[in-house]
Structure formats: C-alpha cells, structure tokens
mmCIF file of C-alpha atoms in Angstrom:
data_model
loop_
_atom_site.group_PDB
_atom_site.id
_atom_site.type_symbol
_atom_site.label_atom_id
_atom_site.label_comp_id
_atom_site.label_asym_id
_atom_site.label_seq_id
_atom_site.Cartn_x
_atom_site.Cartn_y
_atom_site.Cartn_z
ATOM 1 C CA MET F 1 33.327 71.743 84.557
ATOM 2 C CA THR F 2 33.340 71.963 80.772
ATOM 3 C CA PRO F 3 35.837 70.140 79.232
ATOM 4 C CA TYR F 4 38.792 72.471 77.729
ATOM 5 C CA ALA F 5 36.821 75.579 78.599
ATOM 6 C CA SER F 6 39.244 76.888 81.186
ATOM 7 C CA PHE F 7 42.729 76.987 82.290
ATOM 8 C CA TYR F 8 41.978 75.158 85.333
ATOM 9 C CA PHE F 9 40.909 72.028 83.635
ATOM 10 C CA PHE F 10 44.397 71.836 82.103
ATOM 11 C CA VAL F 11 46.087 72.358 85.385
ATOM 12 C CA ILE F 12 44.061 69.263 86.804
ATOM 13 C CA VAL F 13 44.724 67.134 83.756
ATOM 14 C CA GLY F 14 48.427 67.877 83.871
ATOM 15 C CA ILE F 15 48.840 67.125 87.783
ATOM 16 C CA LEU F 16 46.805 63.845 87.155
ATOM 17 C CA LEU F 17 48.768 62.783 84.191
ATOM 18 C CA ILE F 18 52.233 62.974 86.164
ATOM 19 C CA PRO F 19 52.576 59.374 86.822
ATOM 20 C CA THR F 20 51.276 58.705 83.243
ATOM 21 C CA ILE F 21 53.975 60.708 81.888
ATOM 22 C CA ILE F 22 56.769 59.229 84.157
ATOM 23 C CA ALA F 23 55.733 55.885 83.143
ATOM 24 C CA GLY F 24 55.626 56.722 79.541
ATOM 25 C CA LEU F 25 59.038 58.109 79.567
ATOM 26 C CA GLN F 26 60.043 54.687 81.029
ATOM 27 C CA GLY F 27 58.334 52.844 78.108
ATOM 28 C CA LYS F 28 55.258 51.849 80.348
ATOM 29 C CA MET F 29 51.553 52.404 80.230
ATOM 30 C CA LEU F 30 49.653 52.662 83.473
ATOM 31 C CA ARG F 31 46.089 51.262 81.998
ATOM 32 C CA LYS F 32 44.575 50.920 85.312
ATOM 33 C CA TYR F 33 45.800 54.273 86.754
ATOM 34 C CA ASN F 34 44.580 55.786 83.438
ATOM 35 C CA ALA F 35 41.228 54.279 84.123
ATOM 36 C CA VAL F 36 41.218 55.856 87.566
ATOM 37 C CA VAL F 37 42.162 59.229 86.023
ATOM 38 C CA THR F 38 39.222 58.960 83.438
ATOM 39 C CA LEU F 39 36.858 58.235 86.540
ATOM 40 C CA ILE F 40 38.148 61.450 88.510
ATOM 41 C CA MET F 41 37.986 63.576 85.261
ATOM 42 C CA LEU F 42 34.471 62.298 84.667
ATOM 43 C CA ALA F 43 33.536 63.148 88.329
ATOM 44 C CA ILE F 44 35.067 66.574 87.790
ATOM 45 C CA ILE F 45 33.227 67.153 84.375
ATOM 46 C CA PHE F 46 29.867 66.166 85.637
ATOM 47 C CA SER F 47 30.431 67.640 89.228
ATOM 48 C CA ASP F 48 27.718 70.394 88.538
ATOM 49 C CA LYS F 49 25.619 67.990 86.547
ATOM 50 C CA PRO F 50 24.593 65.136 88.865
ATOM 51 C CA LYS F 51 21.502 63.997 86.728
ATOM 52 C CA GLN F 52 23.957 63.883 83.506
ATOM 53 C CA ALA F 53 26.334 61.840 85.524
ATOM 54 C CA VAL F 54 23.651 59.323 86.282
ATOM 55 C CA ALA F 55 22.472 59.360 82.886
ATOM 56 C CA LEU F 56 26.035 58.601 81.568
ATOM 57 C CA ALA F 57 26.506 55.703 84.108
ATOM 58 C CA LEU F 58 22.988 54.229 82.956
ATOM 59 C CA PHE F 59 24.029 54.679 79.277
ATOM 60 C CA ALA F 60 27.033 52.871 79.807
ATOM 61 C CA ILE F 61 25.472 50.020 81.593
ATOM 62 C CA TRP F 62 22.944 49.881 78.789
ATOM 63 C CA GLN F 63 25.405 49.618 75.986
ATOM 64 C CA PHE F 64 27.504 47.250 77.803
ATOM 65 C CA ILE F 65 24.797 44.726 78.464
ATOM 66 C CA LEU F 66 23.478 45.375 74.719
ATOM 67 C CA ILE F 67 27.009 44.856 73.284
ATOM 68 C CA LYS F 68 27.680 41.896 75.287
ATOM 69 C CA GLY F 69 24.346 40.359 74.715
ATOM 70 C CA TYR F 70 24.813 40.846 70.944
ATOM 71 C CA LEU F 71 28.231 39.334 71.020
ATOM 72 C CA THR F 72 26.946 36.227 72.511
ATOM 73 C CA LEU F 73 23.865 36.088 70.107
ATOM 74 C CA ARG F 74 26.139 36.648 66.992
ATOM 75 C CA GLN F 75 28.281 33.735 68.112
ATOM 76 C CA ARG F 76 25.275 31.560 67.864
ATOM 77 C CA ASP F 77 23.248 33.187 64.942
ATOM 78 C CA ASN F 78 24.305 36.078 62.621
ATOM 79 C CA LYS F 79 20.657 37.227 61.804
ATOM 80 C CA THR F 80 20.184 40.592 60.144
ATOM 81 C CA SER F 81 17.377 41.150 62.325
ATOM 82 C CA ILE F 82 19.093 40.775 65.501
ATOM 83 C CA PHE F 83 21.915 43.144 64.210
ATOM 84 C CA CYS F 84 19.416 45.673 63.322
ATOM 85 C CA ALA F 85 17.609 45.657 66.681
ATOM 86 C CA ALA F 86 20.901 45.763 68.430
ATOM 87 C CA VAL F 87 21.818 49.085 66.313
ATOM 88 C CA ILE F 88 18.335 50.589 66.949
ATOM 89 C CA LEU F 89 18.562 49.985 70.671
ATOM 90 C CA SER F 90 22.071 51.323 70.881
ATOM 91 C CA ILE F 91 21.077 54.490 69.158
ATOM 92 C CA LEU F 92 17.552 54.811 70.957
ATOM 93 C CA PRO F 93 19.015 57.123 73.640
ATOM 94 C CA LEU F 94 20.471 59.664 71.207
ATOM 95 C CA ILE F 95 17.183 59.441 68.967
ATOM 96 C CA LEU F 96 15.214 60.490 72.045
ATOM 97 C CA VAL F 97 17.572 63.251 72.904
ATOM 98 C CA LYS F 98 17.309 64.605 69.201
ATOM 99 C CA ILE F 99 13.570 64.261 68.800
ATOM 100 C CA ALA F 100 12.757 65.634 72.339
ATOM 101 C CA PRO F 101 12.758 69.187 71.415
ATOM 102 C CA VAL F 102 9.767 68.683 68.871
ATOM 103 C CA VAL F 103 8.058 66.100 70.519
ATOM 104 C CA PRO F 104 5.906 67.660 73.329
ATOM 105 C CA ALA F 105 5.203 64.139 74.767
ATOM 106 C CA LEU F 106 8.792 63.665 75.946
ATOM 107 C CA LYS F 107 8.757 66.962 77.819
ATOM 108 C CA SER F 108 5.710 66.190 79.711
ATOM 109 C CA THR F 109 6.329 62.701 80.448
ATOM 110 C CA VAL F 110 7.271 62.204 84.007
ATOM 111 C CA PHE F 111 9.091 59.091 85.836
ATOM 112 C CA PHE F 112 9.811 59.507 89.413
ATOM 113 C CA ASP F 113 9.257 63.392 89.052
ATOM 114 C CA ILE F 114 12.077 63.506 86.541
ATOM 115 C CA PRO F 115 11.276 64.510 82.815
ATOM 116 C CA ALA F 116 11.647 61.266 80.690
ATOM 117 C CA ILE F 117 14.272 62.974 78.499
ATOM 118 C CA LYS F 118 16.758 63.732 81.417
ATOM 119 C CA LEU F 119 17.158 60.188 82.246
ATOM 120 C CA VAL F 120 19.228 59.688 78.995
ATOM 121 C CA VAL F 121 20.736 63.166 77.997
ATOM 122 C CA PHE F 122 24.138 64.098 78.992
ATOM 123 C CA LEU F 123 27.181 65.839 77.664
ATOM 124 C CA GLY F 124 28.817 64.108 74.707
ATOM 125 C CA ILE F 125 25.978 61.590 74.128
ATOM 126 C CA SER F 126 26.466 61.942 70.368
ATOM 127 C CA TYR F 127 30.238 60.914 70.233
ATOM 128 C CA VAL F 128 29.717 58.183 73.069
ATOM 129 C CA THR F 129 26.911 56.771 70.930
ATOM 130 C CA PHE F 130 29.002 56.584 67.686
ATOM 131 C CA ARG F 131 31.687 54.671 69.654
ATOM 132 C CA ALA F 132 29.059 52.177 70.998
ATOM 133 C CA VAL F 133 27.372 51.741 67.583
ATOM 134 C CA GLN F 134 30.646 51.302 65.974
ATOM 135 C CA MET F 135 31.490 48.179 68.113
ATOM 136 C CA ILE F 136 28.053 46.598 67.313
ATOM 137 C CA PHE F 137 28.878 47.029 63.393
ATOM 138 C CA GLU F 138 32.298 45.402 63.923
ATOM 139 C CA ILE F 139 30.937 42.541 66.143
ATOM 140 C CA ARG F 140 28.584 41.993 63.149
ATOM 141 C CA ASP F 141 31.526 41.858 60.807
ATOM 142 C CA GLY F 142 33.490 39.379 63.112
ATOM 143 C CA LEU F 143 36.044 41.784 63.813
ATOM 144 C CA ILE F 144 35.404 41.950 67.485
ATOM 145 C CA LYS F 145 35.366 38.653 69.067
ATOM 146 C CA GLU F 146 35.419 39.227 72.716
ATOM 147 C CA ILE F 147 34.864 42.197 74.980
ATOM 148 C CA THR F 148 35.334 42.564 78.944
ATOM 149 C CA LEU F 149 33.813 45.384 80.922
ATOM 150 C CA PHE F 150 37.204 46.970 81.634
ATOM 151 C CA LYS F 151 38.228 47.207 77.971
ATOM 152 C CA PHE F 152 34.651 48.347 77.298
ATOM 153 C CA TRP F 153 34.376 51.420 79.395
ATOM 154 C CA GLU F 154 38.042 52.161 79.023
ATOM 155 C CA PHE F 155 37.329 52.887 75.399
ATOM 156 C CA LEU F 156 33.682 54.218 75.667
ATOM 157 C CA LEU F 157 34.296 56.658 78.583
ATOM 158 C CA PHE F 158 38.048 57.773 77.487
ATOM 159 C CA PHE F 159 37.832 61.232 79.224
ATOM 160 C CA PRO F 160 39.668 63.366 76.598
ATOM 161 C CA ALA F 161 37.199 62.721 74.043
ATOM 162 C CA ILE F 162 34.154 62.416 76.034
ATOM 163 C CA SER F 163 32.305 65.601 74.951
ATOM 164 C CA THR F 164 33.752 66.031 71.198
ATOM 165 C CA GLY F 165 35.476 64.501 68.250
ATOM 166 C CA PRO F 166 37.699 62.821 67.128
ATOM 167 C CA ILE F 167 35.758 59.485 67.039
ATOM 168 C CA ASP F 168 37.922 56.612 67.573
ATOM 169 C CA ARG F 169 37.576 53.104 66.807
ATOM 170 C CA TYR F 170 37.674 50.204 69.204
ATOM 171 C CA ARG F 171 40.141 48.004 67.593
ATOM 172 C CA ARG F 172 42.510 50.946 66.674
ATOM 173 C CA PHE F 173 42.314 52.123 70.478
ATOM 174 C CA GLN F 174 42.834 48.706 71.764
ATOM 175 C CA LYS F 175 46.140 48.242 69.709
ATOM 176 C CA ASP F 176 47.299 51.380 71.284
ATOM 177 C CA VAL F 177 46.576 50.191 74.972
ATOM 178 C CA GLU F 178 47.778 46.917 74.383
ATOM 179 C CA LYS F 179 51.161 47.717 72.789
ATOM 180 C CA PRO F 180 52.369 50.657 74.614
ATOM 181 C CA PRO F 181 55.028 53.139 72.864
ATOM 182 C CA SER F 182 58.513 52.671 73.746
ATOM 183 C CA ALA F 183 60.316 55.201 75.866
ATOM 184 C CA ASP F 184 61.681 56.848 72.664
ATOM 185 C CA GLU F 185 58.057 56.628 70.962
ATOM 186 C CA TYR F 186 56.570 58.148 73.997
ATOM 187 C CA LYS F 187 58.964 61.051 74.156
ATOM 188 C CA ALA F 188 57.986 62.040 70.577
ATOM 189 C CA MET F 189 54.196 61.594 71.302
ATOM 190 C CA LEU F 190 54.582 63.787 74.403
ATOM 191 C CA TYR F 191 56.310 66.319 72.576
ATOM 192 C CA THR F 192 53.616 66.156 69.887
ATOM 193 C CA GLY F 193 50.808 66.002 72.600
ATOM 194 C CA ILE F 194 52.040 69.332 74.252
ATOM 195 C CA ASN F 195 52.441 71.024 70.929
ATOM 196 C CA ARG F 196 48.893 70.006 69.883
ATOM 197 C CA ILE F 197 47.552 71.479 73.193
ATOM 198 C CA PHE F 198 49.301 74.879 72.413
ATOM 199 C CA GLN F 199 47.912 74.520 69.116
ATOM 200 C CA GLY F 200 44.516 74.203 70.544
ATOM 201 C CA PHE F 201 44.821 77.427 72.643
ATOM 202 C CA LEU F 202 45.846 79.321 69.510
ATOM 203 C CA TYR F 203 43.000 78.149 67.411
ATOM 204 C CA LYS F 204 40.332 78.283 70.053
ATOM 205 C CA PHE F 205 41.001 80.891 72.608
ATOM 206 C CA ILE F 206 42.885 83.481 70.248
ATOM 207 C CA ILE F 207 42.038 83.060 66.630
ATOM 208 C CA ALA F 208 38.501 81.800 66.861
ATOM 209 C CA TYR F 209 37.905 84.242 69.799
ATOM 210 C CA LEU F 210 39.004 87.050 67.581
ATOM 211 C CA ILE F 211 37.026 86.171 64.576
ATOM 212 C CA LYS F 212 33.873 85.771 66.564
ATOM 213 C CA THR F 213 34.229 88.987 68.856
ATOM 214 C CA TYR F 214 35.507 91.409 66.272
ATOM 215 C CA ILE F 215 34.193 90.217 62.849
ATOM 216 C CA TRP F 216 31.426 87.682 63.010
ATOM 217 C CA ASP F 217 29.464 89.257 65.834
ATOM 218 C CA ALA F 218 29.680 92.482 64.202
ATOM 219 C CA ALA F 219 28.423 91.053 60.862
ATOM 220 C CA ILE F 220 25.592 89.617 62.340
ATOM 221 C CA SER F 221 24.438 92.710 64.318
ATOM 222 C CA LYS F 222 24.581 94.971 61.232
ATOM 223 C CA GLN F 223 21.561 95.236 58.869
ATOM 224 C CA ALA F 224 21.372 92.815 56.036
ATOM 225 C CA THR F 225 23.580 93.760 52.998
ATOM 226 C CA PHE F 226 25.532 91.920 50.427
ATOM 227 C CA ALA F 227 28.704 93.059 52.606
ATOM 228 C CA SER F 228 27.365 91.789 55.642
ATOM 229 C CA PHE F 229 26.353 88.515 53.973
ATOM 230 C CA MET F 230 29.810 87.755 52.826
ATOM 231 C CA THR F 231 31.399 88.768 55.999
ATOM 232 C CA ASP F 232 28.995 86.567 57.799
ATOM 233 C CA MET F 233 29.710 83.591 55.463
ATOM 234 C CA TYR F 234 33.461 83.847 55.744
ATOM 235 C CA SER F 235 33.867 84.829 59.473
ATOM 236 C CA TYR F 236 31.414 82.129 60.603
ATOM 237 C CA SER F 237 33.197 79.266 58.421
ATOM 238 C CA LEU F 238 36.559 80.371 59.751
ATOM 239 C CA TYR F 239 35.429 80.732 63.381
ATOM 240 C CA LEU F 240 33.829 77.200 63.357
ATOM 241 C CA PHE F 241 36.890 75.633 62.020
ATOM 242 C CA PHE F 242 39.274 77.337 64.374
ATOM 243 C CA ASP F 243 37.040 76.778 67.270
ATOM 244 C CA PHE F 244 36.306 72.952 66.510
ATOM 245 C CA ALA F 245 39.881 72.232 65.229
ATOM 246 C CA GLY F 246 41.085 73.754 68.417
ATOM 247 C CA TYR F 247 38.831 71.303 70.648
ATOM 248 C CA SER F 248 40.148 68.450 68.414
ATOM 249 C CA ALA F 249 43.622 69.517 69.100
ATOM 250 C CA PHE F 250 43.006 69.225 72.775
ATOM 251 C CA VAL F 251 41.735 65.927 72.564
ATOM 252 C CA ILE F 252 44.493 64.752 70.460
ATOM 253 C CA GLY F 253 47.099 66.398 72.658
ATOM 254 C CA VAL F 254 45.788 64.910 75.902
ATOM 255 C CA SER F 255 45.445 61.422 74.388
ATOM 256 C CA TYR F 256 49.005 61.694 73.063
ATOM 257 C CA MET F 257 50.112 62.332 76.804
ATOM 258 C CA MET F 258 48.207 59.251 77.650
ATOM 259 C CA GLY F 259 49.897 56.931 74.957
ATOM 260 C CA ILE F 260 46.819 56.858 72.706
ATOM 261 C CA LYS F 261 47.172 58.094 69.157
ATOM 262 C CA THR F 262 43.649 59.450 68.883
ATOM 263 C CA PRO F 263 43.009 60.021 65.018
ATOM 264 C CA GLU F 264 43.269 63.578 63.251
ATOM 265 C CA ASN F 265 40.044 65.186 62.636
ATOM 266 C CA PHE F 266 41.146 68.135 60.254
ATOM 267 C CA ASN F 267 43.457 68.220 57.227
ATOM 268 C CA LYS F 268 43.651 71.800 55.697
ATOM 269 C CA PRO F 269 39.969 71.426 54.659
ATOM 270 C CA PHE F 270 39.703 74.930 53.015
ATOM 271 C CA LEU F 271 42.644 73.812 50.695
ATOM 272 C CA SER F 272 40.159 71.151 49.180
ATOM 273 C CA ARG F 273 39.962 70.875 45.508
ATOM 274 C CA ASN F 274 36.381 69.493 45.410
ATOM 275 C CA ILE F 275 33.510 68.444 47.769
ATOM 276 C CA LYS F 276 34.836 64.803 47.846
ATOM 277 C CA ASP F 277 38.174 66.138 49.066
ATOM 278 C CA PHE F 278 36.585 68.354 51.397
ATOM 279 C CA TRP F 279 34.851 65.549 53.222
ATOM 280 C CA ASN F 280 38.104 63.714 53.338
ATOM 281 C CA ARG F 281 39.651 66.598 55.161
ATOM 282 C CA TRP F 282 36.735 67.946 57.322
ATOM 283 C CA HIS F 283 35.682 66.535 60.606
ATOM 284 C CA MET F 284 37.399 63.389 59.139
ATOM 285 C CA THR F 285 36.574 60.665 61.829
ATOM 286 C CA LEU F 286 32.825 61.635 61.675
ATOM 287 C CA SER F 287 32.893 61.758 57.867
ATOM 288 C CA PHE F 288 34.522 58.361 57.709
ATOM 289 C CA TRP F 289 32.173 56.934 60.402
ATOM 290 C CA PHE F 290 29.156 57.926 58.012
ATOM 291 C CA ARG F 291 30.951 56.732 55.055
ATOM 292 C CA ASP F 292 31.802 53.291 56.424
ATOM 293 C CA PHE F 293 28.618 52.555 58.582
ATOM 294 C CA ILE F 294 25.935 54.291 56.538
ATOM 295 C CA TYR F 295 26.889 54.964 52.730
ATOM 296 C CA MET F 296 29.105 51.876 52.061
ATOM 297 C CA ARG F 297 26.671 49.574 53.980
ATOM 298 C CA PHE F 298 23.799 51.008 51.950
ATOM 299 C CA VAL F 299 25.754 50.687 48.705
ATOM 300 C CA PHE F 300 26.559 47.028 49.402
ATOM 301 C CA PHE F 301 23.241 45.817 50.672
ATOM 302 C CA ALA F 302 21.624 47.594 47.598
ATOM 303 C CA THR F 303 24.045 46.137 45.224
ATOM 304 C CA LYS F 304 23.828 42.507 46.676
ATOM 305 C CA LYS F 305 20.260 42.423 46.782
ATOM 306 C CA LYS F 306 19.919 43.957 43.298
ATOM 307 C CA LEU F 307 17.523 46.438 44.489
ATOM 308 C CA ILE F 308 18.352 48.840 41.806
ATOM 309 C CA LYS F 309 20.444 48.056 38.619
ATOM 310 C CA ASN F 310 22.270 51.138 37.918
ATOM 311 C CA ARG F 311 25.121 51.564 40.315
ATOM 312 C CA TYR F 312 25.156 55.290 40.114
ATOM 313 C CA THR F 313 21.721 55.485 41.180
ATOM 314 C CA ILE F 314 22.596 53.286 44.196
ATOM 315 C CA SER F 315 25.516 55.698 44.925
ATOM 316 C CA TYR F 316 23.347 58.924 44.694
ATOM 317 C CA ILE F 317 20.686 57.402 46.990
ATOM 318 C CA GLY F 318 23.412 56.418 49.398
ATOM 319 C CA ALA F 319 24.769 59.968 49.296
ATOM 320 C CA PHE F 320 21.253 61.402 50.208
ATOM 321 C CA LEU F 321 20.945 58.840 52.931
ATOM 322 C CA ASN F 322 24.462 59.553 54.391
ATOM 323 C CA PHE F 323 24.310 63.295 54.389
ATOM 324 C CA GLY F 324 20.599 63.391 55.182
ATOM 325 C CA ILE F 325 21.148 61.288 58.447
ATOM 326 C CA MET F 326 24.272 63.530 59.057
ATOM 327 C CA GLY F 327 22.152 66.619 58.890
ATOM 328 C CA LEU F 328 19.416 64.892 61.211
ATOM 329 C CA TRP F 329 22.258 63.946 63.752
ATOM 330 C CA HIS F 330 23.018 67.683 64.133
ATOM 331 C CA GLY F 331 19.429 68.417 64.975
ATOM 332 C CA LEU F 332 15.742 68.386 64.035
ATOM 333 C CA THR F 333 15.794 71.926 62.290
ATOM 334 C CA TRP F 334 15.409 73.086 58.836
ATOM 335 C CA TYR F 335 18.769 74.393 58.547
ATOM 336 C CA TYR F 336 20.510 71.451 59.758
ATOM 337 C CA ILE F 337 18.218 69.077 57.334
ATOM 338 C CA THR F 338 18.915 71.352 54.336
ATOM 339 C CA TYR F 339 22.600 71.402 55.078
ATOM 340 C CA GLY F 340 22.895 67.652 54.730
ATOM 341 C CA LEU F 341 20.730 67.683 51.566
ATOM 342 C CA TYR F 342 22.892 70.595 50.186
ATOM 343 C CA HIS F 343 25.944 68.496 50.518
ATOM 344 C CA ALA F 344 24.386 65.364 49.124
ATOM 345 C CA ILE F 345 23.434 67.506 45.971
ATOM 346 C CA LEU F 346 26.960 69.071 45.854
ATOM 347 C CA PHE F 347 28.393 65.282 46.037
ATOM 348 C CA ILE F 348 26.340 64.057 43.415
ATOM 349 C CA ALA F 349 26.900 67.079 41.054
ATOM 350 C CA PHE F 350 30.668 66.720 41.537
ATOM 351 C CA ASP F 351 30.486 63.099 40.675
ATOM 352 C CA ILE F 352 28.422 63.616 37.436
ATOM 353 C CA PHE F 353 30.849 66.376 36.807
ATOM 354 C CA GLU F 354 33.929 64.187 37.371
ATOM 355 C CA ARG F 355 32.509 61.285 35.114
ATOM 356 C CA LYS F 356 31.886 63.459 32.110
ATOM 357 C CA ASN F 357 35.240 65.077 32.511
ATOM 358 C CA LYS F 358 36.982 61.768 32.355
ATOM 359 C CA LYS F 359 35.186 61.303 28.969
ATOM 360 C CA HIS F 360 35.285 64.757 27.347
ATOM 361 C CA LYS F 361 38.476 66.494 29.233
ATOM 362 C CA PHE F 362 36.932 69.684 29.398
ATOM 363 C CA TRP F 363 38.656 70.326 32.802
ATOM 364 C CA PRO F 364 42.397 70.010 32.467
ATOM 365 C CA ASN F 365 44.468 68.957 35.439
ATOM 366 C CA ASN F 366 46.878 71.753 35.828
ATOM 367 C CA LYS F 367 48.041 74.262 38.441
ATOM 368 C CA PHE F 368 45.425 76.931 37.387
ATOM 369 C CA THR F 369 42.418 74.406 37.538
ATOM 370 C CA HIS F 370 43.747 73.214 40.907
ATOM 371 C CA VAL F 371 43.773 76.695 42.441
ATOM 372 C CA LEU F 372 40.302 77.558 40.802
ATOM 373 C CA GLY F 373 38.858 74.351 42.308
ATOM 374 C CA ILE F 374 39.997 75.143 45.832
ATOM 375 C CA ILE F 375 38.333 78.882 45.356
ATOM 376 C CA ILE F 376 35.183 77.165 43.987
ATOM 377 C CA THR F 377 35.061 74.683 46.549
ATOM 378 C CA PHE F 378 35.840 77.023 49.420
ATOM 379 C CA HIS F 379 32.867 79.250 48.377
ATOM 380 C CA PHE F 380 30.533 76.184 48.126
ATOM 381 C CA VAL F 381 31.658 75.124 51.585
ATOM 382 C CA CYS F 382 31.331 78.573 53.167
ATOM 383 C CA LEU F 383 27.764 78.843 51.800
ATOM 384 C CA GLY F 384 27.029 75.502 53.433
ATOM 385 C CA LEU F 385 28.453 76.521 56.797
ATOM 386 C CA LEU F 386 26.333 79.846 56.762
ATOM 387 C CA LEU F 387 23.324 77.566 55.980
ATOM 388 C CA PHE F 388 24.499 75.213 58.903
ATOM 389 C CA SER F 389 24.676 78.432 61.387
ATOM 390 C CA GLY F 390 20.940 79.195 60.824
ATOM 391 C CA ASN F 391 21.910 82.819 59.844
ATOM 392 C CA LEU F 392 21.237 82.434 56.041
ATOM 393 C CA GLY F 393 17.654 83.450 56.371
ATOM 394 C CA ARG F 394 18.319 86.864 57.838
ATOM 395 C CA HIS F 395 20.198 87.953 54.744
ATOM 396 C CA PHE F 396 17.059 87.766 52.633
#
C-alpha cells in the first residue's frame, strides 16, 4: 500500500492511533505502542513489496551496526578518515540505487538469483539515508553520545515520514519523545494535525489533481508554442508544489497526532524575494540538510585548511558542490544535474548582485522592489522547475 495514496490508508492509521490519541489527551505518550504501530504500518506499506521489506530491514541493520560502531570508534579516536569511511558506507546503498540505471553491471549481477540492486532498493531509501547520515555527522560533532537499538529504529523507521519529507533530525525527534506534550499541548497538536491532514487532501487530491488533469496534461499534449511553454512552466510548478506540500502536510499531520512535531517543509515559497529566500522556504528540511552537512562543512574545511584565500570563491565552490550533489541526488539524468547547476548559478549571481547593491545602492528596498523581486524570483524558479521536469527540451 502506497502511503497517503488512498482513503483506506488514513482509515487504518486513524484506527491504530486511537490509543495514542486517548493517551495524548491525558498527557501521556505511548512510545512502545507507537513503535508497534510503526511496525504494523510498515508491514502494511510493504505487504505487496516483500523484497523491499527485506531490503529495508537489511538497511536498518546495516545502518545501526555502522552508527553504533562509529560511535564506539569516535569515543576512542576522532580521525577524519574514520568519519569519511562511515559516511561513505552509510550512503553506499543509496549510491547503488542512483547509479544502477546507468551502470549495466549492476543490472546483470546476480546474487542468489536476485539482481544485486534489489538487495538495497526500497520505498523511501533517500529520506531514510538522510536521517542515518545526519546521525553520523552529529556523532562526529559530539552531539550524540549514546544510541540504543530502540531509539535508533524509533527514529529511523518512523512510519509517517518513511517515504517522503520532511527530513527530521535525531536530537530534535528525541526531545519530542522524551518530553511528551501536556494534555493541553496535545489537544492543540491534535487539532493542528487534523487540520494539516485536511490541508493535505485539499492540496494533493483536489488542487494538484485539477492542475495536472486540466492544465498541465493539456499543455504537454499540445504542439510546442510559446503559449504551451508558459502554461507548461506555470502549471507544472504549481502542480509540483501542491502535490509535494500535500504529502508533507500528511506527514506533519499524522506526526502531530503521535505527539511528534515534525518540522515544516514549505513556507509560501512562491512569495520568495530572491533565490536565497526561496531555498529558505522550499523543501526546507532538505535545503537545510544540504546547507548544514555539505555547504557549511565544505566552507569550514576549505577556510580552516586555507585551501583558497578568497572567501567568496570558497562560498561559490561550495554552492556548486551543494546544488550539484542535490541535482545528482534526484537522479543521474541531464535535467536533474542541470537543474542543480542552474540553481548554483542563480545563488552565486544573486550573491554578487547583493554585495554590489550594498555598495552602490542601485536596488532600493521598498514595496515596489519587494513585489518586483517576488515576480522575478517566481519566474526563475518556475523555469528551473520546468527544467527539473525534463519537459524543457520538447519546447525547442
């Protein structure tokens, strides 16, 4: 059963969470019961995908052994080489999944009559990997000092977010489960959670459906013209937002019903004044993950080691690295990679513009420029999302 794809999924979740809701209204959190609910829901989600269920179990075991082992080694010796090896081993399954479509050897390699790639692929591998790798980074920083098997899989396999964003952080998640909300706080969370689920229905099953069915599909089926190009660009951008924001609303809503304040993923991204503002509003948990664990790490390392003297050059290389990897994460296709590089160029161009404007003041800060900035940013973003869709080439 695909998460959040049918009414029956929500009925099952609602029935299973009745004890959780009753306990929450009394100011209690049933952690062990919620863990059982997670196992039941994972069994339902993967009931028609037994090979993926096995892959998920093997992945979780692999990550726990790796994280527990790295935690032990980190307490003895904090060598960078050990940290890098742990990160590489943690993301190795995801790398195999991403490169499999373009590496014939992975398709043809057989182990016990099972194609090698099927040993690691499962629904939601990207988001689960992000959660696991984040734990390795925070162990490296000394922020995670102990980990138990129960805490590990309670976080890693949290079923509301198993297949999609938002991407939570281990320490933030643990604060929620170790300090349950009071009865009054839970009432507010339950109200918010139910509202977010209804918002998800509105976004995904009504608005996104109508845009795709009656506007976007019609645009891409027509002969390429300027009008079809603009319709394709606008409609796909809006469809992608409402579809993904709808999924995120479902995740947040169910999480709140379980007493977990899963972070927001979207904050009115099409009202962004510039490209930096956009990435602080669009798929925020992914954007912040890349910012914290790729961009900032590279900038800190390059500055500390004095690899390059100019701090702006370091920042711009970091931007290409950050957005380039983000593009590769989506898939090894020209349009995903180009999409990442496109945003790196926009990010750098705006930074140069912003620095020159501070000196020369040619772009005043007023209501007119604010609105104009939103309009300009919106069109650059929509063009990038059209590139992301892979449909840009059909218009030329």
